[in-house]
XYZ file of C-alpha atoms in Angstrom:
333
model
C 46.786 108.887 132.247
C 50.367 108.499 132.023
C 52.796 108.941 134.511
C 54.709 111.821 132.125
C 51.582 113.240 131.602
C 50.824 113.531 135.216
C 54.119 114.609 136.246
C 53.774 117.395 133.362
C 50.591 118.647 134.788
C 52.011 118.705 138.017
C 54.627 120.595 137.048
C 52.783 123.384 135.724
C 50.316 123.779 138.555
C 53.979 124.394 140.288
C 54.998 126.562 137.808
C 51.581 128.999 138.239
C 51.788 128.871 142.039
C 54.913 129.938 142.356
C 53.840 132.911 139.397
C 51.497 134.029 142.176
C 53.514 133.639 145.044
C 56.394 132.857 146.846
C 58.472 129.618 145.962
C 58.329 127.542 148.539
C 59.589 124.811 146.366
C 62.920 123.157 148.462
C 63.039 123.900 152.435
C 64.597 127.458 152.968
C 64.011 128.527 149.111
C 62.518 131.555 148.458
C 61.435 133.597 145.325
C 65.212 134.674 144.885
C 66.302 131.305 144.348
C 68.100 131.478 140.776
C 67.093 129.615 138.166
C 64.400 127.306 139.854
C 61.388 129.146 138.103
C 63.360 128.956 134.997
C 64.023 124.824 135.174
C 60.843 123.786 136.365
C 58.821 125.603 133.286
C 61.232 124.719 130.717
C 61.255 121.199 132.266
C 56.926 121.522 131.697
C 57.412 122.490 128.746
C 59.713 120.074 127.151
C 60.595 117.175 129.471
C 60.238 114.713 126.655
C 63.272 116.524 124.880
C 65.540 116.392 128.013
C 64.360 112.884 128.009
C 65.520 112.543 124.024
C 68.610 114.304 124.478
C 69.410 112.556 127.439
C 68.734 108.960 126.567
C 70.960 109.292 123.101
C 73.856 111.013 125.280
C 73.931 108.117 127.607
C 73.145 105.239 125.650
C 76.099 106.607 122.822
C 78.693 106.847 125.159
C 78.223 103.635 127.766
C 79.335 100.806 126.541
C 77.746 98.277 128.645
C 74.678 99.341 126.937
C 75.569 99.722 122.831
C 74.541 96.059 121.506
C 73.544 94.186 124.921
C 70.200 96.567 126.371
C 67.528 97.483 123.966
C 67.333 101.725 123.473
C 63.778 101.321 125.475
C 64.815 100.161 128.694
C 67.821 103.179 128.934
C 65.000 105.698 128.263
C 62.664 104.687 130.814
C 65.659 104.422 133.377
C 66.683 108.517 132.660
C 62.991 109.035 132.760
C 62.866 107.941 136.565
C 66.248 109.842 136.540
C 64.279 113.142 135.585
C 61.723 112.006 138.184
C 63.596 111.395 140.834
C 65.935 114.828 139.994
C 62.088 116.800 139.947
C 61.414 115.491 143.033
C 64.264 116.769 144.655
C 64.273 120.127 142.896
C 60.727 120.695 143.412
C 60.083 119.631 146.783
C 63.316 118.742 148.417
C 61.932 115.265 149.100
C 64.829 112.663 148.901
C 62.903 109.349 149.523
C 62.611 108.761 145.441
C 66.279 109.574 145.416
C 67.320 107.154 148.003
C 64.437 104.293 145.995
C 65.833 105.133 142.781
C 69.451 104.489 143.683
C 68.678 101.169 145.440
C 66.565 100.139 142.257
C 69.422 101.224 139.575
C 72.005 99.559 141.430
C 70.325 96.170 142.084
C 69.556 96.175 138.446
C 72.909 97.331 137.109
C 74.805 94.767 139.723
C 73.171 91.487 138.358
C 74.598 92.613 134.895
C 77.677 93.838 136.529
C 77.822 97.016 134.833
C 80.372 99.231 134.905
C 80.067 102.116 137.839
C 80.388 104.650 135.104
C 77.418 103.534 133.165
C 75.235 104.230 136.403
C 77.099 107.519 136.710
C 76.420 108.515 133.082
C 72.749 107.383 133.612
C 72.282 109.985 136.191
C 74.281 112.545 134.404
C 72.057 112.062 131.612
C 69.731 114.848 133.145
C 71.937 117.432 133.177
C 72.814 116.840 129.765
C 69.622 116.677 128.184
C 68.944 120.233 130.195
C 72.019 121.638 128.823
C 70.982 121.063 125.218
C 67.524 122.097 125.466
C 68.892 125.212 127.400
C 71.079 125.988 124.575
C 68.606 125.112 122.111
C 66.715 128.076 123.565
C 69.499 130.049 124.185
C 69.024 131.417 127.327
C 70.678 133.827 129.254
C 74.176 132.769 130.239
C 73.713 133.960 134.326
C 70.067 132.089 134.057
C 71.473 128.929 132.115
C 74.379 128.844 134.887
C 71.439 128.872 137.827
C 69.512 126.078 136.352
C 72.197 123.737 135.789
C 74.054 124.356 138.899
C 70.599 123.280 140.703
C 71.053 119.972 138.754
C 74.576 119.904 139.205
C 73.949 119.604 143.165
C 71.708 117.029 143.071
C 73.948 114.892 141.155
C 76.818 115.263 143.280
C 74.316 114.819 146.455
C 73.546 111.248 144.700
C 76.581 109.955 142.730
C 78.644 109.085 146.081
C 75.822 107.120 147.598
C 75.151 105.547 144.554
C 78.639 104.584 143.550
C 78.966 103.045 147.766
C 75.641 101.408 147.284
C 76.691 100.061 143.568
C 79.988 98.663 145.073
C 78.594 96.824 147.646
C 75.919 95.256 145.582
C 78.630 94.456 142.913
C 80.892 92.740 144.925
C 77.951 90.646 146.091
C 76.795 89.669 142.857
C 80.532 88.838 141.701
C 81.041 86.382 144.879
C 77.319 85.203 144.207
C 78.187 84.633 140.463
C 81.520 82.987 141.405
C 79.285 80.200 143.855
C 77.561 79.678 141.056
C 80.132 78.766 138.636
C 82.086 76.984 141.339
C 78.834 74.915 142.182
C 78.393 74.545 138.197
C 82.020 73.578 137.827
C 81.737 70.757 140.066
C 78.535 69.372 138.749
C 80.582 69.042 135.098
C 83.192 67.893 136.802
C 81.305 65.084 138.353
C 80.086 64.843 135.006
C 83.563 64.376 133.531
C 84.671 62.155 135.640
C 81.505 59.585 135.410
C 82.267 60.201 131.129
C 85.767 59.117 132.041
C 85.243 55.789 133.968
C 82.463 54.929 131.078
C 85.109 55.251 128.584
C 88.000 53.561 130.505
C 85.438 50.531 130.897
C 84.314 50.766 127.724
C 88.095 50.860 126.425
C 89.258 47.428 128.681
C 86.201 45.922 126.956
C 86.675 46.510 123.495
C 90.415 45.375 124.329
C 89.240 42.451 125.684
C 87.148 41.919 122.715
C 89.470 42.995 120.261
C 92.565 40.676 121.450
C 90.615 37.520 122.570
C 93.276 34.695 123.595
C 90.979 31.354 122.136
C 92.009 28.065 123.013
C 91.344 25.909 119.744
C 92.950 22.542 120.798
C 94.375 21.348 123.696
C 97.979 23.214 124.194
C 96.935 25.292 120.984
C 96.247 29.182 121.373
C 94.554 31.827 119.028
C 95.221 35.438 119.827
C 93.705 37.277 116.311
C 94.722 40.590 116.209
C 92.061 43.065 113.952
C 92.655 46.741 113.283
C 95.624 48.837 114.731
C 97.893 47.867 117.635
C 98.536 51.085 119.748
C 101.023 50.907 122.388
C 98.602 50.571 125.314
C 96.597 47.980 122.779
C 99.674 45.868 122.680
C 100.434 45.851 126.316
C 97.388 44.741 126.818
C 97.432 42.177 124.419
C 101.008 40.250 125.405
C 99.882 40.716 129.223
C 96.386 38.236 128.185
C 98.587 36.337 126.417
C 101.268 35.091 128.655
C 98.532 34.758 131.383
C 96.556 32.407 128.793
C 99.658 30.288 127.687
C 99.997 29.278 131.610
C 96.281 28.468 132.175
C 95.754 26.568 129.636
C 99.856 25.077 129.531
C 100.198 25.843 125.839
C 102.654 24.220 123.790
C 101.608 26.378 120.677
C 100.815 30.140 120.283
C 99.080 31.326 116.693
C 98.802 34.938 116.249
C 96.216 35.773 113.369
C 97.516 38.815 111.743
C 94.809 38.544 108.676
C 92.775 41.351 110.429
C 95.297 43.981 111.160
C 94.830 47.041 108.931
C 98.452 48.419 109.182
C 101.607 46.418 109.251
C 104.120 48.676 109.597
C 107.475 48.925 111.405
C 105.456 49.265 114.643
C 103.410 46.201 114.132
C 106.203 44.156 113.124
C 108.129 45.204 116.203
C 105.036 44.607 118.534
C 104.415 41.035 116.522
C 108.657 40.264 117.460
C 107.953 41.257 121.208
C 105.059 39.157 121.292
C 106.959 36.057 119.682
C 109.687 36.238 121.966
C 107.978 36.913 125.128
C 106.010 33.744 123.837
C 109.009 31.772 123.894
C 110.377 32.601 127.350
C 107.480 31.072 129.193
C 108.224 28.053 126.694
C 105.314 27.673 124.055
C 106.043 28.297 120.164
C 105.178 31.098 118.427
C 103.720 31.017 114.754
C 102.283 33.990 112.839
C 99.341 32.672 110.719
C 97.206 35.097 107.813
C 101.028 36.695 106.535
C 99.471 38.726 102.999
C 101.883 39.629 100.561
C 102.061 43.550 101.893
C 102.706 42.284 105.832
C 105.602 39.803 104.164
C 107.313 42.515 102.606
C 107.621 44.732 105.125
C 108.923 42.125 107.053
C 111.720 41.360 104.827
C 112.247 45.158 104.495
C 112.376 45.797 108.461
C 115.031 42.869 108.553
C 115.030 39.497 110.678
C 112.537 39.634 114.090
C 111.228 36.343 114.177
C 114.293 34.198 114.642
C 113.483 30.598 113.546
C 109.725 31.236 113.753
C 107.062 29.716 111.224
C 104.659 31.586 109.243
C 101.801 30.541 107.672
C 99.354 32.770 104.724
C 96.411 31.062 106.161
C 94.806 30.154 109.923
C 93.960 26.587 108.524
C 97.793 25.938 106.857
C 98.730 27.251 110.885
C 96.382 24.997 112.673
C 97.222 22.036 110.875
C 101.087 22.284 111.519
C 100.402 23.556 115.460
C 98.002 20.272 115.478
C 100.752 17.950 114.678
C 102.908 19.912 116.015
C 101.623 19.472 119.910
C 101.053 15.829 118.933
C 104.743 15.373 118.125
C 105.649 16.709 121.501
C 103.238 15.050 122.647
C 104.115 11.639 121.880
C 108.030 12.617 123.078
C 107.049 13.419 125.818
C 105.558 10.355 126.577
C 108.564 8.222 125.450
């Protein structure tokens, strides 16, 4: 037998006993308790209707439920609200009321629901009873008496429910904050690791994309590939100047064959490299100068005063070797 059917059976038996003798439903209650017998009789006959009307009302008005929770869950909670109210009305037993408050506040605090949703949920019993009473067209005095009994239980519950829920909601929010802080810390550490990896890869990429190669005694080659960002340009210039000192280079060939874009920025970077090379005592030469690059250099103006340029690396290398040999002979005299 289902729980609702067992409750209905007990209610019917209680109503029959009350018809036969004095009402002993609540402490101090007598047969003159207004509206109690009629209310219990109504619930015995139409509990399912009260359940449906109450569920429809709270589910339609509570924004926490719409689109977020299944109607069956709300209906189950309204059913427990009815059972809790019946326990208080029929026998004066407050234990189910306290148990329900503890259960529903824990359930809804975990989802951080509004307190209004909980209060509506408990008020759903009165709403369902009021609708069914209206449908049955009870006399006004009897209806007010029955609804007054329901209202007494509601006011008894809402203050305790609000206090308990407030404490649990604060606890839930604090726990969630700690979880988010821990999760954020893990993600921050993960991000730091990724950034460190990216920096290492960028440094490796710079070293690979701007290598300085000794191609002859006293001759260095700096091939430039792709685009020259400000960061990469600074790195290439620093590596080049260091290599000139290390290898005591007399000639530096800067190969622009692999540059994807030769614009004003690239030309300015090349001019800075050529001037820096001259300042440390080496002679800079541009090789791999294509037609579009030459046109850009002409349009921008004189950036490489006195510097030699060559269409191919081979031409530049032959000239550089001759230049180094000439300088060596001149030094030997």
